[in-house]
CSV table of C-alpha atoms in Angstrom, one decimal:
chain,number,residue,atom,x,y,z
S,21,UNK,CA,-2.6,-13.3,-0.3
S,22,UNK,CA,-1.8,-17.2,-0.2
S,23,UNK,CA,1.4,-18.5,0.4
S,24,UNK,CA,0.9,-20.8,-2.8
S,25,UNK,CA,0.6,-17.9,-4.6
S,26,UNK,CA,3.1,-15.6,-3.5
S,27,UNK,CA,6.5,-15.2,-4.8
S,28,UNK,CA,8.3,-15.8,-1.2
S,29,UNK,CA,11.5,-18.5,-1.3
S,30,UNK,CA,13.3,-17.7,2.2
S,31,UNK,CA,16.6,-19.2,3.3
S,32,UNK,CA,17.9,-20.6,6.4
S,33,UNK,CA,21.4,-18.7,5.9
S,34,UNK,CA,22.0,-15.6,5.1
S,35,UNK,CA,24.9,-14.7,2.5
S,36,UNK,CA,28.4,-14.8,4.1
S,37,UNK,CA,28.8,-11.5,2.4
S,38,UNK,CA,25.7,-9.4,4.3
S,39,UNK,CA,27.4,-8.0,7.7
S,40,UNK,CA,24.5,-5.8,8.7
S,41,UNK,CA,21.6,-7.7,10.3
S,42,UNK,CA,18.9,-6.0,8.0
S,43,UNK,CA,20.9,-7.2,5.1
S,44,UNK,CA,21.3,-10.6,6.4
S,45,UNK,CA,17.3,-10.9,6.7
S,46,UNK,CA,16.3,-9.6,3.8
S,47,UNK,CA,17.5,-11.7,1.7
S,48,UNK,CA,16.4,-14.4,4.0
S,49,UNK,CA,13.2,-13.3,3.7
S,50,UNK,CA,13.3,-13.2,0.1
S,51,UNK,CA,12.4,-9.2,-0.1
S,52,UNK,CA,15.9,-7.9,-2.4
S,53,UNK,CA,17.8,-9.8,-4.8
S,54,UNK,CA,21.1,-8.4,-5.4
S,55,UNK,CA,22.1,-7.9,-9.3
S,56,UNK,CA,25.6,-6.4,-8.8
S,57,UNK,CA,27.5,-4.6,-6.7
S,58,UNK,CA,25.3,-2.1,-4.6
S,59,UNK,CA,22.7,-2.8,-6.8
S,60,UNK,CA,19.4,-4.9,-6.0
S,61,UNK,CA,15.7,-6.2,-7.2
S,62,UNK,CA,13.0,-5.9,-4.8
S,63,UNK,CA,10.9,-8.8,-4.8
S,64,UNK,CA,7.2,-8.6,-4.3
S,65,UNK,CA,7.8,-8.9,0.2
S,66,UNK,CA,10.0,-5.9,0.3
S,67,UNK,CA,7.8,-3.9,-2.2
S,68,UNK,CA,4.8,-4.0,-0.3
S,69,UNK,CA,7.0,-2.5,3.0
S,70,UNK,CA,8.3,0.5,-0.2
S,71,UNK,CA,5.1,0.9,-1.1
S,72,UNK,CA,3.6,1.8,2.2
S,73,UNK,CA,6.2,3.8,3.3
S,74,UNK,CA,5.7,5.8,0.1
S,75,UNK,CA,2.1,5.9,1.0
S,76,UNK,CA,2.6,7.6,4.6
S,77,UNK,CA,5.4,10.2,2.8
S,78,UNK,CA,3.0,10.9,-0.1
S,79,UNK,CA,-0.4,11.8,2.2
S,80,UNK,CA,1.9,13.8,4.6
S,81,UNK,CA,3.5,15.7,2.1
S,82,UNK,CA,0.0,16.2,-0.1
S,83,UNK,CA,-1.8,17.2,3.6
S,84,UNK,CA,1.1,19.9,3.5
S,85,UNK,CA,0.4,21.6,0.5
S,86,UNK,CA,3.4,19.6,-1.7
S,87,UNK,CA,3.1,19.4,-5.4
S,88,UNK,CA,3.9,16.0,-7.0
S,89,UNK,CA,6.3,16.0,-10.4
S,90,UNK,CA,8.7,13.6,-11.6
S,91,UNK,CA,11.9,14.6,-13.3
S,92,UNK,CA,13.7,12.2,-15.7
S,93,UNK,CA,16.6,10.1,-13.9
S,94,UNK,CA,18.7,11.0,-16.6
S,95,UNK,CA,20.4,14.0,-16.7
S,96,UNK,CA,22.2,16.5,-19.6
S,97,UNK,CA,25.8,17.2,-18.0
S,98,UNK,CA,25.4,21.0,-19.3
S,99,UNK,CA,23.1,21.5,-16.4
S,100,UNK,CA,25.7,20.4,-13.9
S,101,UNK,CA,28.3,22.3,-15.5
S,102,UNK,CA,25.9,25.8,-14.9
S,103,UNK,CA,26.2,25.0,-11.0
S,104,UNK,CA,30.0,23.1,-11.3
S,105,UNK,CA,28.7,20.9,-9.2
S,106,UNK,CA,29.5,18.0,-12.7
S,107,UNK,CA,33.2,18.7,-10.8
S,108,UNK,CA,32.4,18.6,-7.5
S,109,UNK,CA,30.8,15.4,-7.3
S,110,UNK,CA,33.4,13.5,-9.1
S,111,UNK,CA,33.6,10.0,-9.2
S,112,UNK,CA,30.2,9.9,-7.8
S,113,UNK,CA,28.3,10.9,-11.4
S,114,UNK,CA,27.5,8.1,-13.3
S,115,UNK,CA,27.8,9.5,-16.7
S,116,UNK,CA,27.3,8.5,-20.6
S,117,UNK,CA,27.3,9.6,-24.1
S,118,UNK,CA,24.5,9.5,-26.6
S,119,UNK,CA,24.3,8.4,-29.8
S,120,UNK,CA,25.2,11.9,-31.1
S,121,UNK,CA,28.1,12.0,-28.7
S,122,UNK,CA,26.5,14.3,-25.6
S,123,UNK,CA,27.1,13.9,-22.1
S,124,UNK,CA,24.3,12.8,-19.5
S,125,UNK,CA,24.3,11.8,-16.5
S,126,UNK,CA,21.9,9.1,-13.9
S,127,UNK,CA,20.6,11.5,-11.4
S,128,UNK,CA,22.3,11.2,-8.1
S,129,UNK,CA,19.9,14.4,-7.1
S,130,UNK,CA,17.8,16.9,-8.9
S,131,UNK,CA,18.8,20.6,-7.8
S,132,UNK,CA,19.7,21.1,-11.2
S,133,UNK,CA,17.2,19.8,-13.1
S,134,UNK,CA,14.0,21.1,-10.8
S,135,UNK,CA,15.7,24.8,-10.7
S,136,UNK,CA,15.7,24.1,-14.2
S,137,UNK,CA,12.2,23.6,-14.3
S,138,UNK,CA,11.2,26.5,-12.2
S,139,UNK,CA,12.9,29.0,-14.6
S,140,UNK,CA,10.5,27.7,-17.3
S,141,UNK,CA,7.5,27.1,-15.0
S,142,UNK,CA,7.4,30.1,-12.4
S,143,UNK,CA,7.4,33.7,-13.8
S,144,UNK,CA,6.0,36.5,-11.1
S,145,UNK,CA,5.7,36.0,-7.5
S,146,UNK,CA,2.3,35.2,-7.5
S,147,UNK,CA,3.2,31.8,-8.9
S,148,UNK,CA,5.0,31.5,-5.2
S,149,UNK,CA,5.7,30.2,-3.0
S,150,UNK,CA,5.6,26.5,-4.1
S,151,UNK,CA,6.9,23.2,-2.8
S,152,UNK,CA,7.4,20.2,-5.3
S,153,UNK,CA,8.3,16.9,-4.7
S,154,UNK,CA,9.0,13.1,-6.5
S,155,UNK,CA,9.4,9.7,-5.1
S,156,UNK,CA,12.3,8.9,-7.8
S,157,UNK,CA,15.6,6.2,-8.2
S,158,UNK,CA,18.2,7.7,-7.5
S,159,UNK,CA,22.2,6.0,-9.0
S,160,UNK,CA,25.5,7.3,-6.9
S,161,UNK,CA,28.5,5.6,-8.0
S,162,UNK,CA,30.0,4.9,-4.7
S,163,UNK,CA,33.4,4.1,-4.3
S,164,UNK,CA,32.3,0.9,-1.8
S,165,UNK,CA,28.5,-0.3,-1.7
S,166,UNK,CA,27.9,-2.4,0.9
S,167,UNK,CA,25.3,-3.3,3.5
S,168,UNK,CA,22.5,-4.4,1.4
S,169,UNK,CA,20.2,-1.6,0.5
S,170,UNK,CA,22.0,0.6,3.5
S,171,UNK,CA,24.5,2.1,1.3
S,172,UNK,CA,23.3,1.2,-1.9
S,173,UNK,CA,24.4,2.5,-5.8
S,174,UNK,CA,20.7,2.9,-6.4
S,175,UNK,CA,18.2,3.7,-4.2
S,176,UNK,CA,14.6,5.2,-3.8
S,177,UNK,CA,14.9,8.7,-2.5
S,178,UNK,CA,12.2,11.2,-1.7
S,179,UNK,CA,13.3,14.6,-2.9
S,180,UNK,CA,11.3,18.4,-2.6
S,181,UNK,CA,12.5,21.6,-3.3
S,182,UNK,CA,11.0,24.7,-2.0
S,183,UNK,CA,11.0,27.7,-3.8
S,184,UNK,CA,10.5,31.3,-1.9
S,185,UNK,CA,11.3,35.1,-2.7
S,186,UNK,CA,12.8,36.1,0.5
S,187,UNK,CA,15.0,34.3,3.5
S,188,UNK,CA,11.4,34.5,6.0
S,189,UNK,CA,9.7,32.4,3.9
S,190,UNK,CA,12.5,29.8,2.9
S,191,UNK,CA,12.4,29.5,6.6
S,192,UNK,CA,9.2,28.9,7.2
S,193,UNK,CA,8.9,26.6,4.2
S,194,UNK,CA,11.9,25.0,6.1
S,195,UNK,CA,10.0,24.4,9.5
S,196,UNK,CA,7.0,23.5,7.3
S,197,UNK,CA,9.1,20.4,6.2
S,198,UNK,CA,11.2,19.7,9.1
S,199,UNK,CA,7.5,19.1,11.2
S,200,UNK,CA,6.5,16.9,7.9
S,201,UNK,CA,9.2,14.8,8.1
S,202,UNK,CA,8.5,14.6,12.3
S,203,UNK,CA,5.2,13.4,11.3
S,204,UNK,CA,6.2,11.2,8.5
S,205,UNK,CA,8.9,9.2,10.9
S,206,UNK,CA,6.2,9.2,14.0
S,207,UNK,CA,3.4,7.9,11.4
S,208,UNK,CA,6.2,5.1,10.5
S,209,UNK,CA,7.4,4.3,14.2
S,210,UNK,CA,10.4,4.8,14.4
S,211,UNK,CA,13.0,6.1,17.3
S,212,UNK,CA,15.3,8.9,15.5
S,213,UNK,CA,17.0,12.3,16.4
S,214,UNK,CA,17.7,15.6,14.6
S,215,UNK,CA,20.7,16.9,14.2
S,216,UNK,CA,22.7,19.5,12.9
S,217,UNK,CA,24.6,18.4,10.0
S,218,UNK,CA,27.1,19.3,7.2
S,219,UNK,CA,25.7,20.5,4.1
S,220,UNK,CA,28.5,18.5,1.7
S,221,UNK,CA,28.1,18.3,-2.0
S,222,UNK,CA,24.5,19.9,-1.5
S,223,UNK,CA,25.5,22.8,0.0
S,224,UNK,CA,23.4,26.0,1.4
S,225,UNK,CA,23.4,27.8,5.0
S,226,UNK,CA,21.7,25.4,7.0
S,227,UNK,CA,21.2,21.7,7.7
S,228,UNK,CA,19.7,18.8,10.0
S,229,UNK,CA,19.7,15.3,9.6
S,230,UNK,CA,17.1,12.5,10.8
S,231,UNK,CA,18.5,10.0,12.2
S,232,UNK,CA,17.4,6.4,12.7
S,233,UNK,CA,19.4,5.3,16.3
S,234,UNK,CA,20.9,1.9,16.0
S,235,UNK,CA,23.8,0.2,17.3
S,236,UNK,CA,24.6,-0.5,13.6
S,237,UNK,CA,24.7,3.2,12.4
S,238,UNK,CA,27.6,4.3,10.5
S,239,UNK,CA,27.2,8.2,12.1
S,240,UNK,CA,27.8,9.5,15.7
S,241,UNK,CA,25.4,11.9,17.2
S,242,UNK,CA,25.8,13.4,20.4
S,243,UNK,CA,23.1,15.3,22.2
S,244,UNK,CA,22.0,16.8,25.7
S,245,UNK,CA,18.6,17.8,26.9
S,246,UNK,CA,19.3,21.3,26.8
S,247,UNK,CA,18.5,21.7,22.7
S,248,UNK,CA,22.3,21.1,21.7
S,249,UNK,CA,22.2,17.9,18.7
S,250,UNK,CA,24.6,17.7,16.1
S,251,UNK,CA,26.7,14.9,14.2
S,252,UNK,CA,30.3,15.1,15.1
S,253,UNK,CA,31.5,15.7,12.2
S,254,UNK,CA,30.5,19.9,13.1
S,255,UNK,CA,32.2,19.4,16.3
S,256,UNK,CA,35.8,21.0,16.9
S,257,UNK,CA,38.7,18.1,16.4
S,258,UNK,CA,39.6,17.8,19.9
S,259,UNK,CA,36.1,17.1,21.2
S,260,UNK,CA,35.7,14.8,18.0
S,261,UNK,CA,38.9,12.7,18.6
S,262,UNK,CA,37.6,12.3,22.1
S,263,UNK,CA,34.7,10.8,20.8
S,264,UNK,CA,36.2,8.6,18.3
S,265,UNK,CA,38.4,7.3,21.4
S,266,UNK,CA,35.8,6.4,23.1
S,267,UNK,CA,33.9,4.5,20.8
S,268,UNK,CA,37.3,2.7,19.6
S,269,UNK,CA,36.7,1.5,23.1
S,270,UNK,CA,33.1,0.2,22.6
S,271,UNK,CA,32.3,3.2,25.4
S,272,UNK,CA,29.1,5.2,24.7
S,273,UNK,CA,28.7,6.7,27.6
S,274,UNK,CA,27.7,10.4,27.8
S,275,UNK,CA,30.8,12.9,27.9
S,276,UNK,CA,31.5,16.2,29.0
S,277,UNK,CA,32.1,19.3,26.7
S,278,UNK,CA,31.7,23.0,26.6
S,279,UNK,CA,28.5,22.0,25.4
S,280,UNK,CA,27.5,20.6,28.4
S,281,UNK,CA,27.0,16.7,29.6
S,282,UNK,CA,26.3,15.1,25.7
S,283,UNK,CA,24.9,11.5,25.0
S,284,UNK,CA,26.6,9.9,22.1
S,285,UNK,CA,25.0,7.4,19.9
S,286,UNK,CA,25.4,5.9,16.8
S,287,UNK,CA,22.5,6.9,14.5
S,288,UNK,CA,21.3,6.0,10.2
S,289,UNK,CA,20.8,8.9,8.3
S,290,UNK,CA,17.4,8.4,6.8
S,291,UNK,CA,16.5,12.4,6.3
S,292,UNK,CA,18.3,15.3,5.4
S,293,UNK,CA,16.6,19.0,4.8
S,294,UNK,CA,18.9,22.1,3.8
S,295,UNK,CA,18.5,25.9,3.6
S,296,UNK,CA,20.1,26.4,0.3
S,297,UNK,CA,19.8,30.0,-0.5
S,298,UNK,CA,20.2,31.4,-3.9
S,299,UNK,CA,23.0,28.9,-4.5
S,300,UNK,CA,21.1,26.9,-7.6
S,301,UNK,CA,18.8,30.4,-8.5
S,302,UNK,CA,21.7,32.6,-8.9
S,303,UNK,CA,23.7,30.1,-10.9
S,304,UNK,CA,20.8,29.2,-13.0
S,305,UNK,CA,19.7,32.8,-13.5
S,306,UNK,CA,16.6,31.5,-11.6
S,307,UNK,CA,14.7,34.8,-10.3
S,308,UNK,CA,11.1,36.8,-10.5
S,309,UNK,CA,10.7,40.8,-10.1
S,310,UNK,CA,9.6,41.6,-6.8
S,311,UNK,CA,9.0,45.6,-6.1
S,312,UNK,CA,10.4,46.1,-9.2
S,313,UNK,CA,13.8,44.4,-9.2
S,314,UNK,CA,14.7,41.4,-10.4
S,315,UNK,CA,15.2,38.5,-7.4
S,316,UNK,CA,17.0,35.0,-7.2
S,317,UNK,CA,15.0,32.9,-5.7
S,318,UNK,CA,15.5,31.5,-2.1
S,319,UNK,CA,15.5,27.9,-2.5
S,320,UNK,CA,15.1,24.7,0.3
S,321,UNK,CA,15.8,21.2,-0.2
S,322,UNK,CA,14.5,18.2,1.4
S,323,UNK,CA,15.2,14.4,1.1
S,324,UNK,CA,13.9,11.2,2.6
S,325,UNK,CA,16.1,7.8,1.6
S,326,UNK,CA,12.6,5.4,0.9
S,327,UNK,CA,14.6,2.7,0.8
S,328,UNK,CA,16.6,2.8,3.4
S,329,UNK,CA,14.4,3.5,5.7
S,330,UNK,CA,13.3,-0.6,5.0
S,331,UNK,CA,16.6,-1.7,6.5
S,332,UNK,CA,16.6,1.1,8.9
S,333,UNK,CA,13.8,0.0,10.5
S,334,UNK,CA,15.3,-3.8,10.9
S,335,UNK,CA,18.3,-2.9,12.6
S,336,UNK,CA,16.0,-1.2,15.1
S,337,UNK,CA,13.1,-3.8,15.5
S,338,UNK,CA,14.4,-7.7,14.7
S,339,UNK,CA,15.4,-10.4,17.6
S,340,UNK,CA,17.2,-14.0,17.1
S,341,UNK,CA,13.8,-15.1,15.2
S,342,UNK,CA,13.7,-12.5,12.3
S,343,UNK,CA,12.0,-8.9,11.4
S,344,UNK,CA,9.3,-7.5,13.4
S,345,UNK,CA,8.3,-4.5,11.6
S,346,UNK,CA,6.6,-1.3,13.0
S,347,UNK,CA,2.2,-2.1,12.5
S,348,UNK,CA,2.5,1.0,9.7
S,349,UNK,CA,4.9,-0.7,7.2
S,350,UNK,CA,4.4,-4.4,8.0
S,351,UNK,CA,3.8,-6.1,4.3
S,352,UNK,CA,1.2,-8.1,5.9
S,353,UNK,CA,-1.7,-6.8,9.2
S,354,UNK,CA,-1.1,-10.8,10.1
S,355,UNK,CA,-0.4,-13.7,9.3
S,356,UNK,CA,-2.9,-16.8,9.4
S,357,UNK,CA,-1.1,-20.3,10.1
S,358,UNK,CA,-3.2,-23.7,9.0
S,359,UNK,CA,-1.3,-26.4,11.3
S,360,UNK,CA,-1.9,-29.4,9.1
S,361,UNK,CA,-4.9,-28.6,6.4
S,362,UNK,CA,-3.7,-31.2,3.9
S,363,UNK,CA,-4.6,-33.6,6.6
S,364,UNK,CA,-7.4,-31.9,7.9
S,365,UNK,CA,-10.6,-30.4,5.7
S,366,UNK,CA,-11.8,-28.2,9.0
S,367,UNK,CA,-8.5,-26.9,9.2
S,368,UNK,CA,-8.5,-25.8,5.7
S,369,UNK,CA,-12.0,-24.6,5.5
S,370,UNK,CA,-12.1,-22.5,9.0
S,371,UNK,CA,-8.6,-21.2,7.3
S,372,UNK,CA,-10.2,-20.1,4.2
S,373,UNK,CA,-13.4,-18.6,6.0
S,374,UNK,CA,-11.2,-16.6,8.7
S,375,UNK,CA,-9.1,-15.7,5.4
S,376,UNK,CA,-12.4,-14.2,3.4
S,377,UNK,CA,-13.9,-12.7,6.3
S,378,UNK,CA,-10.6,-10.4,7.1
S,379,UNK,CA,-10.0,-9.7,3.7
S,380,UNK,CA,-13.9,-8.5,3.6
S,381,UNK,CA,-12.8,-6.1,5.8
S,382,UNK,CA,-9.7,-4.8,3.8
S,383,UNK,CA,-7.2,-6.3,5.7
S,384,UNK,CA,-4.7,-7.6,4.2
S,385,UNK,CA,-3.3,-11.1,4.9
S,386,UNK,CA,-0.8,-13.9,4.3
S,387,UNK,CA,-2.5,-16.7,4.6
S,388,UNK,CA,0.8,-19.8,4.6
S,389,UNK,CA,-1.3,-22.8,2.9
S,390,UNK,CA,1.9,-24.3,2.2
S,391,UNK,CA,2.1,-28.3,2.6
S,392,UNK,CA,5.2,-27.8,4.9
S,393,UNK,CA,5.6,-28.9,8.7
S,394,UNK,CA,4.1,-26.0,10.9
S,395,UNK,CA,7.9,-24.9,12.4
S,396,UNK,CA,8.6,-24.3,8.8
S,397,UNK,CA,5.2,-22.1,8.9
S,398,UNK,CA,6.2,-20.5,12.4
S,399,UNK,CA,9.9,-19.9,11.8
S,400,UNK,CA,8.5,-18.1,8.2
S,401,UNK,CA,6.1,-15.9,10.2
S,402,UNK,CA,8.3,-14.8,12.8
S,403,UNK,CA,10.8,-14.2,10.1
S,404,UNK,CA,9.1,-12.2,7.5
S,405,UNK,CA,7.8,-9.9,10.4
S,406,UNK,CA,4.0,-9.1,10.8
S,407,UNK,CA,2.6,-7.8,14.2
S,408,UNK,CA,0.7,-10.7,14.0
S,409,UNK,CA,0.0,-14.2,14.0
S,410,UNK,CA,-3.6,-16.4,13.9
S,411,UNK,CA,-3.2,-20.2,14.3
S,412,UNK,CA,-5.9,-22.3,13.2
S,413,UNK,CA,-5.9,-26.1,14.2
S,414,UNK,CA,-7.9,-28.6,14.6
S,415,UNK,CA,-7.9,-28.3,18.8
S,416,UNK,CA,-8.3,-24.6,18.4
S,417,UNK,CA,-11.3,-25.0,16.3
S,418,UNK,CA,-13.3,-27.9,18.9
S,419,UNK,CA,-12.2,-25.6,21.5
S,420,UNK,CA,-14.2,-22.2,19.6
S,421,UNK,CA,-11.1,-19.6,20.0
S,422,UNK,CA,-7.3,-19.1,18.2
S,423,UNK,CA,-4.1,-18.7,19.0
S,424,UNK,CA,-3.2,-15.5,18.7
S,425,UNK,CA,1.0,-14.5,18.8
S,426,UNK,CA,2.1,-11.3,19.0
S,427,UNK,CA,4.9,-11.0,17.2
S,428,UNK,CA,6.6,-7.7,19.0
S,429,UNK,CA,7.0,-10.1,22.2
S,430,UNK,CA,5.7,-13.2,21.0
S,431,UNK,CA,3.2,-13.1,23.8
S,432,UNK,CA,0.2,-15.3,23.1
S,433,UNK,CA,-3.6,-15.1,23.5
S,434,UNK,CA,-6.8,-17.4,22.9
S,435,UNK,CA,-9.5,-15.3,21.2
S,436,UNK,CA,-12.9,-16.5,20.2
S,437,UNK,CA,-13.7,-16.3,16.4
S,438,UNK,CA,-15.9,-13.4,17.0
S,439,UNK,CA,-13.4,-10.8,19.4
S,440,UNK,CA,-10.8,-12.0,15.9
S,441,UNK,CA,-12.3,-8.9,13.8
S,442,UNK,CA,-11.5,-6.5,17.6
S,443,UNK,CA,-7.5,-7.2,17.1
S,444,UNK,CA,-7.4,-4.7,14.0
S,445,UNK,CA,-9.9,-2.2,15.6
């Protein structure tokens, strides 16, 4: 893709509203535009990094037997009202009459509606067991968005739902999952930890978390070597006030408990899978006959916030210069920097031949053929975040090799034109 082409307008300052750094350079990097409170466009930068993440979720789900649907956003309140949940949520449903004066709601979750599904869809055991799943927008109305895309109204949420006739093969369903989503954030490149974790408004037996670690995170996790993880919100008061006095402190330093010596650190909740039981099944009259009695179906659930895992990512990989995203989500495999091609036709046309011959090879690059000075070009690069860089100039090309930067540590190498091509082996 060329620069002159591309829809990419960054700014030098960030909002004095964005607090978080991954808010602050997104929108310096022109990837989300905000359109009201908690509430944003993605512009074509920060689609590309949403559409690959997508990508790696999709094949690792797919590669684990998971059955694409998508469910409608909008949501008949009757089918929150079979599970109470229309009460339990509260403020948090977004809800609406039609024109002949019935209640929906925008889908803040789909327990309802795909247990809904399933009671129309799957009628004998032998249609078990299944897992389905959607990439979907999701809309909770909460009480204070903020933090860009962090803690957004509406997001992009990765939901599946298992669906099993006994508790042994919810749970190994579960574990199926909870190795997916290992893979899925290893694929990605990110640091995290699991932990146990509340159910909340979800509810079921059992829980764990995924957490992106980041100095920025709005949860504390504490964990040892010995197995024990778990968000402190699980842990009894006195160990959590304990906790929360240390950290008033700025202290994270590891702490002794019952539990043994426990590290503590502040972690993004980008994952969440739940062992939910009959919960939705029995309140939705969701069952099949097995050995001849009628049985509500064990159910898992399983959720991956797509979008967030965009900022997530920033607040754990970004210095003074701007993003440097992990090689598997970068919008770009490198940029390619012409220092001076207005002024120079070898310039341009070595650019535009280096250009071709990576995109032959189905790479694909940002080639800046802007007519702006080259620390406009550099401070652009370094900002919007791909492993890396290619300069092309007129001494690079007499001299028959390229700059090369590296954008995780800014390192630099000269490469000749043909070891170029060996930097994406």
């Amino acid at each position: 893709m060329k620069a002159s082409s591309f829809q990419y307008k960054t700014l030098k300052e960030a909002p004095k509203d964005a607090e978080l750094i991954s808010h602050k350079l997104m929108v310096r990097a022109n990837m989300i535009k905000q359109l009201a409170s908690g509430i944003y466009s993605w512009l074509p930068l920060g689609l590309k990094v949403i559409k690959k993440i997508e990508n790696i979720i999709r094949n690792n789900l797919d590669q684990n037997g998971c059955l694409e649907v998508l469910m409608p956003m909008v949501q008949p309140k009757s089918l929150w009202d079979e599970t109470d949940r229309s009460k339990q949520m509260g403020p948090e449903l977004l809800g609406f009459k039609d024109r002949n004066d019935r209640d929906f709601y925008l889908g803040p979750t789909h327990e309802e509606v795909i247990t809904d599904l399933c009671r129309q869809e799957i009628k004998s055991h032998k249609d078990l067991p299944k897992i389905f799943y959607q990439i979907q927008t999701k809309f909770r109305d909460e009480i204070r968005p903020r933090f860009g895309v962090m803690r957004a109204r509406e997001f992009l949420m990765k939901d599946a739902y298992s669906f099993d006739t006994d508790e042994k093969g919810l749970n190994e369903r579960y574990m199926s999952m909870r190795k997916c989503y290992e893979d899925i954030f290893n694929e990605i490149g990110l640091k995290y930890k699991i932990v146990n974790a509340d159910s909340g408004a979800i509810g079921g037996n059992k829980s764990e978390e995924f957490h992106v670690l980041a100095d920025s995170g709005e949860d504390t996790l504490v964990f040892n070597n010995e197995g024990f993880s778990s968000n402190i919100e699980l842990l009894e008061n006195d160990l959590k006030k304990e906790i929360h006095n240390k950290i008033d402190k700025n202290d994270l330093s590891d702490i002794d408990s019952s539990y043994g010596m426990l590290s503590i650190k502040k972690g993004i909740e980008v994952g969440h899978i739940f062992e939910l039981g009959n919960k939705y099944s029995e309140a939705m009259n969701l069952s099949v006959q097995v050995n001849n009695k009628q049985k509500f179906l064990e159910m898992g659930c399983y959720g991956i916030g797509v979008s967030r895992i965009v900022a997530a990512s920033i607040e754990q990989n970004f210095d003074s210069e701007g993003i440097i995203f992990p090689k598997s989500i970068a919008p770009f495999d490198c940029t390619i920097i012409s220092i001076n091609e207005k002024k120079s036709v070898a310039v341009r046309e070595k650019s535009i031949q280096i250009y071709s011959l990576l995109k032959n090879r189905n790479l694909d690059i940002f080639y800046d053929d802007r007519d702006v000075s080259p620390g406009i070009k550099f401070s652009d690069a370094n900002l919007m975040g791909n492993p890396l860089q290619i300069i092309i100039s007129e001494k690079n090309i007499e001299n028959g090799s390229y700059e090369v930067i590296h954008r995780e540590n800014q390192s630099k190498d000269m490469v000749s034109e043909k070891d170029l091509f060996s930097l994406f082996d």
